mmCIF file of C-alpha atoms and ligand atoms in Angstrom:
data_model
loop_
_atom_site.group_PDB
_atom_site.id
_atom_site.type_symbol
_atom_site.label_atom_id
_atom_site.label_comp_id
_atom_site.label_asym_id
_atom_site.label_seq_id
_atom_site.Cartn_x
_atom_site.Cartn_y
_atom_site.Cartn_z
ATOM 1 C CA MET A 309 93.637 -56.949 -162.796
ATOM 2 C CA GLU A 310 90.452 -58.381 -161.638
ATOM 3 C CA PRO A 311 89.244 -61.441 -163.838
ATOM 4 C CA ILE A 312 85.971 -60.672 -165.366
ATOM 5 C CA ARG A 313 83.251 -63.419 -165.545
ATOM 6 C CA SER A 314 81.396 -63.583 -168.609
ATOM 7 C CA GLY A 315 78.650 -66.131 -169.023
ATOM 8 C CA SER A 316 80.273 -69.425 -168.267
ATOM 9 C CA SER A 317 83.892 -68.006 -169.107
ATOM 10 C CA THR A 318 86.190 -65.890 -167.053
ATOM 11 C CA VAL A 319 88.591 -63.426 -168.922
ATOM 12 C CA TYR A 320 91.921 -63.453 -167.160
ATOM 13 C CA PHE A 321 94.598 -60.459 -167.773
ATOM 14 C CA GLY A 322 98.317 -60.398 -167.937
ATOM 15 C CA GLY A 323 100.022 -62.866 -165.381
ATOM 16 C CA ASP A 324 97.008 -64.282 -164.471
ATOM 17 C CA ALA A 325 96.261 -65.375 -168.075
ATOM 18 C CA ILE A 326 99.220 -67.453 -167.760
ATOM 19 C CA ASP A 327 98.098 -68.879 -164.427
ATOM 20 C CA ALA A 328 94.666 -69.704 -165.363
ATOM 21 C CA LEU A 329 95.681 -71.507 -168.499
ATOM 22 C CA ARG A 330 98.100 -73.506 -166.216
ATOM 23 C CA ALA A 331 95.624 -74.521 -164.068
ATOM 24 C CA ASP A 332 93.162 -75.354 -166.723
ATOM 25 C CA LEU A 333 95.842 -77.793 -168.328
ATOM 26 C CA ASP A 334 96.668 -79.371 -164.994
ATOM 27 C CA ARG A 335 93.204 -80.044 -164.020
ATOM 28 C CA GLY A 336 91.569 -80.467 -167.514
ATOM 29 C CA GLY A 337 92.425 -84.128 -168.002
ATOM 30 C CA PHE A 338 92.938 -83.318 -171.814
ATOM 31 C CA SER A 339 93.563 -86.233 -173.900
ATOM 32 C CA ARG A 340 95.435 -83.994 -176.355
ATOM 33 C CA VAL A 341 96.113 -80.035 -176.791
ATOM 34 C CA PHE A 342 95.798 -78.334 -180.006
ATOM 35 C CA VAL A 343 97.064 -74.549 -180.721
ATOM 36 C CA LEU A 344 95.633 -72.887 -183.827
ATOM 37 C CA THR A 345 97.256 -69.898 -185.231
ATOM 38 C CA ASP A 346 97.442 -68.130 -188.473
ATOM 39 C CA SER A 347 100.548 -67.542 -190.545
ATOM 40 C CA ASN A 348 101.216 -64.075 -188.559
ATOM 41 C CA THR A 349 100.589 -65.298 -185.168
ATOM 42 C CA ARG A 350 102.456 -68.713 -185.682
ATOM 43 C CA GLU A 351 105.647 -66.555 -186.379
ATOM 44 C CA HIS A 352 104.961 -63.438 -183.783
ATOM 45 C CA CYS A 353 102.873 -65.134 -180.860
ATOM 46 C CA LEU A 354 103.439 -68.814 -180.847
ATOM 47 C CA PRO A 355 107.146 -68.819 -179.645
ATOM 48 C CA VAL A 356 106.377 -66.458 -176.717
ATOM 49 C CA PHE A 357 103.051 -68.684 -175.851
ATOM 50 C CA LEU A 358 104.688 -71.963 -175.805
ATOM 51 C CA LYS A 359 106.585 -70.624 -172.782
ATOM 52 C CA TRP A 360 103.523 -70.133 -170.888
ATOM 53 C CA ASP A 361 103.764 -73.925 -169.679
ATOM 54 C CA PRO A 362 106.073 -77.010 -170.171
ATOM 55 C CA ALA A 363 102.988 -78.848 -170.985
ATOM 56 C CA LEU A 364 102.247 -77.013 -174.106
ATOM 57 C CA ALA A 365 105.581 -78.332 -175.618
ATOM 58 C CA ASP A 366 103.477 -81.378 -176.399
ATOM 59 C CA ALA A 367 100.675 -79.505 -178.178
ATOM 60 C CA ILE A 368 100.011 -80.100 -181.761
ATOM 61 C CA HIS A 369 100.091 -77.213 -183.939
ATOM 62 C CA LEU A 370 97.452 -76.263 -186.324
ATOM 63 C CA SER A 371 97.417 -73.332 -188.639
ATOM 64 C CA MET A 372 95.537 -71.546 -191.240
ATOM 65 C CA PRO A 373 96.463 -68.335 -193.692
ATOM 66 C CA ALA A 374 96.017 -64.874 -192.237
ATOM 67 C CA GLY A 375 93.049 -62.741 -193.131
ATOM 68 C CA GLU A 376 89.341 -62.608 -193.246
ATOM 69 C CA ALA A 377 89.370 -64.138 -196.710
ATOM 70 C CA HIS A 378 90.082 -67.461 -195.077
ATOM 71 C CA LYS A 379 87.310 -67.219 -192.212
ATOM 72 C CA ASN A 380 85.183 -69.570 -194.171
ATOM 73 C CA LEU A 381 83.993 -73.386 -194.204
ATOM 74 C CA ASP A 382 86.926 -74.621 -196.439
ATOM 75 C CA THR A 383 89.450 -73.643 -193.747
ATOM 76 C CA CYS A 384 86.930 -75.296 -191.234
ATOM 77 C CA ARG A 385 86.850 -78.477 -193.044
ATOM 78 C CA ARG A 386 90.528 -78.860 -193.289
ATOM 79 C CA LEU A 387 90.702 -78.114 -189.648
ATOM 80 C CA TRP A 388 88.167 -80.799 -188.870
ATOM 81 C CA GLU A 389 90.111 -83.043 -190.822
ATOM 82 C CA GLU A 390 93.258 -82.524 -189.181
ATOM 83 C CA LEU A 391 91.621 -82.722 -185.942
ATOM 84 C CA SER A 392 90.404 -86.161 -186.838
ATOM 85 C CA GLU A 393 93.920 -87.374 -188.564
ATOM 86 C CA TYR A 394 95.742 -86.516 -185.142
ATOM 87 C CA GLY A 395 92.909 -88.466 -183.259
ATOM 88 C CA ALA A 396 91.331 -85.566 -181.487
ATOM 89 C CA ASP A 397 88.506 -86.687 -179.389
ATOM 90 C CA ARG A 398 85.822 -85.173 -177.076
ATOM 91 C CA LYS A 399 88.352 -84.627 -174.401
ATOM 92 C CA SER A 400 90.499 -82.512 -176.456
ATOM 93 C CA LEU A 401 91.278 -78.976 -176.201
ATOM 94 C CA LEU A 402 91.698 -76.291 -178.846
ATOM 95 C CA ILE A 403 93.456 -73.018 -177.873
ATOM 96 C CA ASN A 404 92.884 -70.296 -180.483
ATOM 97 C CA LEU A 405 95.859 -68.059 -180.548
ATOM 98 C CA GLY A 406 95.175 -64.955 -182.828
ATOM 99 C CA GLY A 407 92.977 -62.075 -183.706
ATOM 100 C CA GLY A 408 89.120 -62.025 -184.241
ATOM 101 C CA VAL A 409 89.372 -64.231 -187.385
ATOM 102 C CA VAL A 410 91.223 -67.111 -185.584
ATOM 103 C CA THR A 411 89.158 -66.941 -182.449
ATOM 104 C CA ASP A 412 85.795 -66.898 -184.247
ATOM 105 C CA LEU A 413 86.815 -69.726 -186.218
ATOM 106 C CA GLY A 414 88.507 -71.743 -184.085
ATOM 107 C CA GLY A 415 85.702 -71.277 -181.595
ATOM 108 C CA PHE A 416 83.196 -72.453 -184.246
ATOM 109 C CA VAL A 417 85.644 -75.359 -185.295
ATOM 110 C CA ALA A 418 85.829 -76.526 -181.310
ATOM 111 C CA CYS A 419 81.810 -76.113 -181.047
ATOM 112 C CA THR A 420 81.134 -78.408 -184.184
ATOM 113 C CA TYR A 421 84.012 -80.832 -183.862
ATOM 114 C CA GLN A 422 82.210 -84.122 -182.393
ATOM 115 C CA ARG A 423 79.557 -82.004 -181.425
ATOM 116 C CA GLY A 424 81.551 -79.720 -179.153
ATOM 117 C CA ILE A 425 85.382 -80.053 -177.726
ATOM 118 C CA SER A 426 86.747 -77.438 -175.058
ATOM 119 C CA PHE A 427 88.431 -74.242 -176.142
ATOM 120 C CA VAL A 428 90.215 -71.332 -174.774
ATOM 121 C CA ASN A 429 90.647 -68.030 -176.687
ATOM 122 C CA VAL A 430 94.088 -65.987 -176.437
ATOM 123 C CA PRO A 431 93.491 -62.882 -178.616
ATOM 124 C CA THR A 432 96.354 -61.290 -180.061
ATOM 125 C CA THR A 433 94.931 -57.956 -181.602
ATOM 126 C CA LEU A 434 93.659 -55.255 -179.850
ATOM 127 C CA LEU A 435 90.276 -55.811 -181.384
ATOM 128 C CA ALA A 436 90.059 -59.261 -180.534
ATOM 129 C CA MET A 437 91.088 -58.271 -176.759
ATOM 130 C CA VAL A 438 88.359 -55.832 -176.209
ATOM 131 C CA ASP A 439 85.565 -56.789 -178.508
ATOM 132 C CA ALA A 440 85.566 -60.244 -179.594
ATOM 133 C CA SER A 441 86.826 -61.590 -176.038
ATOM 134 C CA VAL A 442 83.328 -61.576 -174.667
ATOM 135 C CA GLY A 443 79.730 -62.597 -175.917
ATOM 136 C CA GLY A 444 80.448 -66.006 -177.057
ATOM 137 C CA LYS A 445 79.847 -65.340 -180.693
ATOM 138 C CA THR A 446 81.892 -67.983 -183.064
ATOM 139 C CA GLY A 447 81.582 -68.450 -186.709
ATOM 140 C CA VAL A 448 82.395 -67.988 -190.385
ATOM 141 C CA ASP A 449 81.641 -66.017 -193.254
ATOM 142 C CA LEU A 450 79.603 -67.454 -196.288
ATOM 143 C CA GLY A 451 80.826 -65.835 -199.627
ATOM 144 C CA VAL A 452 80.306 -62.335 -199.042
ATOM 145 C CA LEU A 453 77.966 -62.628 -195.880
ATOM 146 C CA LYS A 454 79.922 -61.992 -192.829
ATOM 147 C CA ASN A 455 79.532 -64.172 -190.005
ATOM 148 C CA GLN A 456 76.644 -65.848 -191.661
ATOM 149 C CA VAL A 457 77.168 -69.408 -190.041
ATOM 150 C CA GLY A 458 78.124 -69.638 -186.484
ATOM 151 C CA VAL A 459 77.028 -70.604 -182.892
ATOM 152 C CA ILE A 460 76.952 -68.962 -179.609
ATOM 153 C CA ARG A 461 78.949 -70.656 -176.949
ATOM 154 C CA ASP A 462 81.487 -69.185 -174.219
ATOM 155 C CA PRO A 463 85.111 -70.560 -174.745
ATOM 156 C CA ASP A 464 86.615 -72.197 -171.374
ATOM 157 C CA LEU A 465 88.499 -68.949 -170.533
ATOM 158 C CA VAL A 466 89.959 -66.293 -172.199
ATOM 159 C CA GLY A 467 93.398 -65.153 -171.595
ATOM 160 C CA ILE A 468 94.284 -61.478 -172.664
ATOM 161 C CA TYR A 469 97.948 -60.918 -172.583
ATOM 162 C CA PRO A 470 98.688 -57.477 -173.858
ATOM 163 C CA GLY A 471 102.346 -58.193 -174.565
ATOM 164 C CA PHE A 472 101.219 -59.834 -177.761
ATOM 165 C CA LEU A 473 100.413 -56.158 -179.084
ATOM 166 C CA GLU A 474 104.081 -55.504 -179.452
ATOM 167 C CA THR A 475 104.449 -57.135 -182.699
ATOM 168 C CA LEU A 476 100.902 -55.967 -184.194
ATOM 169 C CA GLU A 477 101.181 -53.300 -186.884
ATOM 170 C CA SER A 478 100.199 -49.871 -185.492
ATOM 171 C CA ARG A 479 97.495 -49.430 -188.025
ATOM 172 C CA GLN A 480 95.711 -52.649 -186.366
ATOM 173 C CA VAL A 481 96.254 -51.196 -182.797
ATOM 174 C CA ARG A 482 94.508 -48.208 -183.953
ATOM 175 C CA SER A 483 91.707 -50.031 -185.383
ATOM 176 C CA GLY A 484 91.088 -51.710 -182.288
ATOM 177 C CA PHE A 485 91.124 -48.366 -180.369
ATOM 178 C CA ALA A 486 88.371 -47.388 -182.309
ATOM 179 C CA GLU A 487 85.972 -49.855 -180.705
ATOM 180 C CA MET A 488 87.537 -48.518 -177.168
ATOM 181 C CA LEU A 489 86.465 -44.884 -177.775
ATOM 182 C CA LYS A 490 83.077 -46.505 -178.676
ATOM 183 C CA HIS A 491 82.905 -48.040 -175.179
ATOM 184 C CA GLY A 492 83.453 -44.571 -173.700
ATOM 185 C CA LEU A 493 80.900 -42.980 -175.836
ATOM 186 C CA ILE A 494 78.241 -45.260 -175.137
ATOM 187 C CA GLN A 495 78.510 -46.164 -171.453
ATOM 188 C CA ASP A 496 81.120 -44.135 -169.744
ATOM 189 C CA ARG A 497 81.856 -40.513 -170.153
ATOM 190 C CA ALA A 498 84.983 -40.544 -167.799
ATOM 191 C CA TYR A 499 86.409 -43.284 -169.862
ATOM 192 C CA TRP A 500 85.911 -41.619 -172.937
ATOM 193 C CA GLU A 501 87.665 -38.311 -171.620
ATOM 194 C CA ALA A 502 90.610 -40.482 -170.415
ATOM 195 C CA LEU A 503 91.081 -41.969 -173.746
ATOM 196 C CA SER A 504 90.581 -38.823 -175.684
ATOM 197 C CA SER A 505 93.541 -37.175 -173.856
ATOM 198 C CA LEU A 506 95.946 -40.067 -174.426
ATOM 199 C CA ALA A 507 99.340 -39.126 -176.209
ATOM 200 C CA GLY A 508 99.605 -42.456 -177.869
ATOM 201 C CA LEU A 509 98.508 -46.149 -177.822
ATOM 202 C CA ASP A 510 101.393 -48.022 -176.405
ATOM 203 C CA THR A 511 100.082 -48.032 -172.597
ATOM 204 C CA LEU A 512 96.563 -49.520 -172.880
ATOM 205 C CA GLU A 513 96.594 -52.484 -170.397
ATOM 206 C CA THR A 514 94.132 -50.977 -167.792
ATOM 207 C CA HIS A 515 92.066 -49.513 -170.802
ATOM 208 C CA ILE A 516 91.683 -52.751 -172.230
ATOM 209 C CA HIS A 517 90.479 -54.375 -168.853
ATOM 210 C CA HIS A 518 88.018 -51.439 -168.596
ATOM 211 C CA SER A 519 86.594 -51.851 -172.142
ATOM 212 C CA VAL A 520 86.176 -55.701 -171.602
ATOM 213 C CA GLN A 521 84.251 -54.671 -168.423
ATOM 214 C CA ILE A 522 81.862 -52.224 -170.542
ATOM 215 C CA LYS A 523 81.474 -54.949 -173.336
ATOM 216 C CA ASN A 524 80.627 -57.498 -170.857
ATOM 217 C CA ARG A 525 78.136 -55.440 -168.790
ATOM 218 C CA VAL A 526 76.147 -54.681 -172.506
ATOM 219 C CA VAL A 527 76.141 -58.379 -173.744
ATOM 220 C CA THR A 528 75.478 -60.040 -170.403
ATOM 221 C CA ALA A 529 72.554 -57.670 -169.742
ATOM 222 C CA ASP A 530 70.927 -58.835 -173.187
ATOM 223 C CA PRO A 531 72.593 -62.057 -174.081
ATOM 224 C CA LEU A 532 70.053 -62.981 -176.813
ATOM 225 C CA GLU A 533 70.378 -59.587 -178.655
ATOM 226 C CA LYS A 534 66.782 -58.774 -177.943
ATOM 227 C CA GLY A 535 67.243 -55.068 -177.754
ATOM 228 C CA HIS A 536 69.999 -53.278 -175.265
ATOM 229 C CA ARG A 537 72.799 -54.939 -177.136
ATOM 230 C CA LYS A 538 72.093 -52.631 -180.178
ATOM 231 C CA ILE A 539 73.909 -49.788 -178.265
ATOM 232 C CA LEU A 540 77.209 -51.694 -179.511
ATOM 233 C CA ASN A 541 76.074 -50.806 -183.120
ATOM 234 C CA TYR A 542 77.005 -46.878 -182.457
ATOM 235 C CA GLY A 543 79.004 -45.740 -185.528
ATOM 236 C CA HIS A 544 78.526 -49.044 -186.989
ATOM 237 C CA THR A 545 75.580 -48.751 -189.558
ATOM 238 C CA LEU A 546 77.473 -45.928 -191.645
ATOM 239 C CA GLY A 547 80.716 -47.507 -190.735
ATOM 240 C CA HIS A 548 80.143 -50.940 -192.010
ATOM 241 C CA ALA A 549 78.500 -49.279 -195.173
ATOM 242 C CA ILE A 550 81.851 -47.353 -195.770
ATOM 243 C CA GLU A 551 83.932 -50.403 -194.910
ATOM 244 C CA SER A 552 81.994 -52.627 -197.644
ATOM 245 C CA CYS A 553 82.150 -49.698 -200.086
ATOM 246 C CA PHE A 554 86.036 -49.702 -199.610
ATOM 247 C CA LEU A 555 86.091 -53.389 -199.973
ATOM 248 C CA ASP A 556 84.262 -53.403 -203.390
ATOM 249 C CA SER A 557 86.051 -50.456 -204.922
ATOM 250 C CA ASP A 558 89.218 -51.177 -207.067
ATOM 251 C CA SER A 559 90.787 -47.819 -206.559
ATOM 252 C CA ALA A 560 90.297 -47.122 -202.958
ATOM 253 C CA GLU A 561 92.816 -48.717 -200.729
ATOM 254 C CA PRO A 562 91.357 -51.099 -198.222
ATOM 255 C CA MET A 563 90.028 -49.818 -195.062
ATOM 256 C CA LEU A 564 90.521 -51.435 -191.610
ATOM 257 C CA HIS A 565 87.173 -52.148 -189.706
ATOM 258 C CA GLY A 566 87.894 -49.657 -186.846
ATOM 259 C CA GLU A 567 89.013 -47.110 -189.476
ATOM 260 C CA ALA A 568 85.590 -47.206 -190.861
ATOM 261 C CA ILE A 569 83.885 -47.102 -187.460
ATOM 262 C CA ALA A 570 85.866 -44.165 -186.620
ATOM 263 C CA ILE A 571 84.276 -42.346 -189.556
ATOM 264 C CA GLY A 572 80.622 -43.794 -188.696
ATOM 265 C CA MET A 573 81.064 -42.363 -185.062
ATOM 266 C CA VAL A 574 81.610 -38.930 -186.529
ATOM 267 C CA LEU A 575 78.703 -39.257 -188.983
ATOM 268 C CA GLU A 576 76.590 -40.668 -186.348
ATOM 269 C CA ALA A 577 77.410 -38.140 -183.455
ATOM 270 C CA TYR A 578 76.058 -35.569 -186.001
ATOM 271 C CA LEU A 579 73.259 -37.613 -186.329
ATOM 272 C CA SER A 580 72.472 -37.676 -182.853
ATOM 273 C CA VAL A 581 72.476 -33.891 -182.563
ATOM 274 C CA GLN A 582 69.738 -33.995 -184.921
ATOM 275 C CA THR A 583 67.921 -36.811 -183.674
ATOM 276 C CA CYS A 584 68.098 -37.175 -179.906
ATOM 277 C CA GLY A 585 69.378 -34.146 -178.570
ATOM 278 C CA LEU A 586 73.292 -34.519 -178.277
ATOM 279 C CA PRO A 587 74.640 -31.084 -177.401
ATOM 280 C CA ARG A 588 76.458 -29.553 -180.651
ATOM 281 C CA GLU A 589 79.906 -28.918 -178.446
ATOM 282 C CA ALA A 590 80.011 -32.671 -177.442
ATOM 283 C CA CYS A 591 79.391 -33.414 -181.214
ATOM 284 C CA ASP A 592 82.434 -31.370 -181.994
ATOM 285 C CA GLN A 593 84.393 -32.887 -179.185
ATOM 286 C CA ILE A 594 83.748 -36.337 -180.518
ATOM 287 C CA LYS A 595 84.760 -35.287 -183.974
ATOM 288 C CA THR A 596 88.085 -33.561 -182.850
ATOM 289 C CA THR A 597 89.004 -36.455 -180.481
ATOM 290 C CA ILE A 598 88.429 -38.870 -183.425
ATOM 291 C CA LEU A 599 90.385 -36.775 -186.013
ATOM 292 C CA LYS A 600 93.200 -36.708 -183.429
ATOM 293 C CA PHE A 601 93.674 -40.611 -183.845
ATOM 294 C CA PHE A 602 92.080 -41.042 -187.324
ATOM 295 C CA PRO A 603 93.226 -38.419 -189.903
ATOM 296 C CA ARG A 604 90.321 -37.235 -192.082
ATOM 297 C CA VAL A 605 89.752 -39.606 -195.159
ATOM 298 C CA ALA A 606 88.447 -37.909 -198.415
ATOM 299 C CA LEU A 607 85.170 -39.686 -199.142
ATOM 300 C CA ALA A 608 84.274 -38.984 -202.861
ATOM 301 C CA PRO A 609 80.996 -38.078 -204.009
ATOM 302 C CA ALA A 610 80.575 -41.493 -205.680
ATOM 303 C CA LEU A 611 81.392 -43.204 -202.407
ATOM 304 C CA ARG A 612 78.883 -41.096 -200.473
ATOM 305 C CA ASP A 613 76.183 -42.260 -203.255
ATOM 306 C CA ARG A 614 77.099 -45.951 -202.888
ATOM 307 C CA VAL A 615 76.714 -45.675 -198.969
ATOM 308 C CA MET A 616 73.230 -44.144 -199.360
ATOM 309 C CA GLN A 617 72.260 -46.968 -201.862
ATOM 310 C CA LEU A 618 73.446 -49.566 -199.581
ATOM 311 C CA LEU A 619 71.310 -47.916 -196.679
ATOM 312 C CA ARG A 620 68.240 -47.464 -198.867
ATOM 313 C CA PHE A 621 68.255 -51.025 -200.094
ATOM 314 C CA ASP A 622 69.120 -52.506 -196.578
ATOM 315 C CA LYS A 623 65.901 -54.679 -195.905
ATOM 316 C CA LYS A 624 65.972 -53.407 -191.968
ATOM 317 C CA ASN A 625 65.298 -49.745 -193.461
ATOM 318 C CA ALA A 626 61.775 -49.049 -194.651
ATOM 319 C CA HIS A 627 60.057 -46.044 -195.988
ATOM 320 C CA GLY A 628 63.052 -43.648 -196.406
ATOM 321 C CA LYS A 629 64.078 -44.198 -192.795
ATOM 322 C CA VAL A 630 67.082 -45.740 -191.199
ATOM 323 C CA LEU A 631 67.501 -46.908 -187.780
ATOM 324 C CA PHE A 632 70.581 -46.209 -185.630
ATOM 325 C CA SER A 633 71.903 -46.475 -182.182
ATOM 326 C CA LEU A 634 72.613 -43.006 -181.246
ATOM 327 C CA LEU A 635 73.792 -40.689 -178.336
ATOM 328 C CA PRO A 636 71.470 -38.551 -176.423
ATOM 329 C CA ASP A 637 75.037 -37.455 -174.506
ATOM 330 C CA ILE A 638 78.631 -38.808 -174.235
ATOM 331 C CA GLY A 639 78.370 -41.792 -172.129
ATOM 332 C CA GLN A 640 74.925 -42.914 -173.151
ATOM 333 C CA ALA A 641 72.985 -44.538 -176.003
ATOM 334 C CA GLU A 642 69.707 -45.240 -177.177
ATOM 335 C CA ILE A 643 68.744 -47.937 -179.695
ATOM 336 C CA ASP A 644 66.077 -47.915 -182.704
ATOM 337 C CA GLN A 645 66.597 -43.986 -183.536
ATOM 338 C CA GLU A 646 64.782 -43.256 -186.992
ATOM 339 C CA VAL A 647 66.917 -40.720 -189.176
ATOM 340 C CA ALA A 648 65.759 -39.390 -192.501
ATOM 341 C CA VAL A 649 67.927 -40.624 -195.070
ATOM 342 C CA ASP A 650 68.479 -36.979 -196.222
ATOM 343 C CA HIS A 651 70.161 -35.961 -192.932
ATOM 344 C CA ILE A 652 72.728 -38.524 -193.472
ATOM 345 C CA LEU A 653 74.287 -36.251 -196.418
ATOM 346 C CA ASP A 654 74.701 -33.328 -193.911
ATOM 347 C CA ALA A 655 76.518 -35.707 -191.769
ATOM 348 C CA PHE A 656 79.207 -36.510 -194.732
ATOM 349 C CA ASP A 657 79.495 -32.606 -195.118
ATOM 350 C CA TYR A 658 80.105 -32.130 -191.078
ATOM 351 C CA TYR A 659 82.727 -34.651 -191.278
ATOM 352 C CA ALA A 660 84.455 -32.940 -194.403
ATOM 353 C CA ARG A 661 84.822 -29.784 -193.121
HETATM 354 P P1 NAD B 1058 92.722 -60.523 -187.707
HETATM 355 O O1 NAD B 1058 92.340 -61.608 -186.929
HETATM 356 O O2 NAD B 1058 92.303 -60.683 -189.193
HETATM 357 O O3 NAD B 1058 93.958 -60.083 -187.428
HETATM 358 C C1 NAD B 1058 94.534 -58.843 -188.003
HETATM 359 C C2 NAD B 1058 95.572 -59.166 -188.683
HETATM 360 O O4 NAD B 1058 96.817 -59.054 -187.631
HETATM 361 C C3 NAD B 1058 95.978 -60.561 -189.217
HETATM 362 O O5 NAD B 1058 96.670 -60.320 -190.301
HETATM 363 C C4 NAD B 1058 96.754 -61.365 -188.097
HETATM 364 O O6 NAD B 1058 97.390 -62.303 -188.778
HETATM 365 C C5 NAD B 1058 97.543 -60.185 -187.459
HETATM 366 N N1 NAD B 1058 98.040 -60.552 -186.100
HETATM 367 C C6 NAD B 1058 97.289 -61.040 -184.950
HETATM 368 N N2 NAD B 1058 97.667 -60.933 -183.866
HETATM 369 C C7 NAD B 1058 98.941 -60.339 -184.338
HETATM 370 C C8 NAD B 1058 100.209 -60.146 -183.487
HETATM 371 N N3 NAD B 1058 100.023 -60.132 -182.114
HETATM 372 N N4 NAD B 1058 101.210 -59.642 -183.894
HETATM 373 C C9 NAD B 1058 101.379 -59.419 -185.206
HETATM 374 N N5 NAD B 1058 100.316 -60.079 -186.383
HETATM 375 C C10 NAD B 1058 99.147 -60.292 -185.713
HETATM 376 O O7 NAD B 1058 91.628 -59.336 -187.572
HETATM 377 P P2 NAD B 1058 91.017 -58.763 -186.124
HETATM 378 O O8 NAD B 1058 90.950 -57.055 -186.427
HETATM 379 O O9 NAD B 1058 91.666 -59.124 -184.897
HETATM 380 O O10 NAD B 1058 89.426 -59.445 -185.918
HETATM 381 C C11 NAD B 1058 88.414 -59.144 -187.108
HETATM 382 C C12 NAD B 1058 87.579 -60.421 -187.049
HETATM 383 O O11 NAD B 1058 86.948 -60.321 -185.731
HETATM 384 C C13 NAD B 1058 86.483 -60.218 -187.906
HETATM 385 O O12 NAD B 1058 86.205 -61.335 -188.650
HETATM 386 C C14 NAD B 1058 85.075 -59.899 -186.988
HETATM 387 O O13 NAD B 1058 83.906 -60.669 -187.642
HETATM 388 C C15 NAD B 1058 85.690 -60.576 -185.593
HETATM 389 N N6 NAD B 1058 85.127 -60.090 -184.671
HETATM 390 C C16 NAD B 1058 84.164 -60.825 -183.880
HETATM 391 C C17 NAD B 1058 83.535 -60.312 -182.699
HETATM 392 C C18 NAD B 1058 82.953 -61.474 -181.857
HETATM 393 O O14 NAD B 1058 82.357 -60.953 -180.929
HETATM 394 N N7 NAD B 1058 83.325 -62.723 -181.860
HETATM 395 C C19 NAD B 1058 83.761 -58.981 -182.421
HETATM 396 C C20 NAD B 1058 84.387 -58.249 -183.394
HETATM 397 C C21 NAD B 1058 85.012 -58.565 -184.406
#
């Protein structure tokens, strides 16, 4: 599969990822090489990764606890200190081997340690492969505020090796798949149709490549997030609000990001019919496909109310109107679409029946 050039970085796939990392290690002249994992990727991915190149036998292993709760400045501080204790200098390399938490946080640690050292990302979740691998966003959370602190800088290279997905929980694979469906819906009808007809999620290699191409096309057209990049928010306005409500709630089981986005995409397909002319049959097709992969979740009236409150109090949404990225048709997206708050309640009813 062709490598994908993204900003100052290149994304390599499969065996090419191994070759590219070897070449980087050969010619980089690095004083020390560090590999950052979390507790799960240390167990499941590191043993495989260390076989990629004999030089990695000398790499120093750094680790962090798994999970978003640890994507914070305390973890960064500990890693900055460890780098310092191990004598990391400006010629050191940090390889981030993990999901989006490790690649976001590890990228930030590398960008800030001694004002910036080289880093490489080796994403090991589907979400990190298809979503976090391009665009150069690094960062950490500040309390409940997600990605509040960070910088934008591309890694030296990204190595996508789908074999790592073998140990990833199927629910996590499905969560990343939601973003792939979104890529089809906003940019590429044929791709959406190919994904819709999949019987299972175990042979995704060529699709991962296609998703990275689409995401890369969008972020490179709008590197500073002036406008066009907002099409990537399709499904995310309501999806994020639902995700937050599930996180806040004591009784509800936590929902993965992609699971919430899947619901958001059905709701926002309905809003697309009302607002920018998505044909009703296309909307029904979106709902059928999404429910094929993501069984319907009961959204209690209290949760709907909480979502509506979150939208009303969001500073970006003034005068009872909320701005969405919506679909005039499958494969196309429009940003800054105004939706009357009352229409959103109908969208919940549409999802539920
Ligand atoms: P994650 O990194 O928490 O990984 C999910 C879980 O899978 C973790 O428990 C992890 O330890 C485990 N895991 C990872 N790889 C594994 C493997 N191969 N086998 C077994 N277990 C494995 O979560 P995620 O969904 O990958 O990423 C979410 C994060 O990514 C969020 O913090 C989000 O903000 C960020 N993100 C960043 C961008 C960006 O552009 N930088 C884009 C999307 C998301």
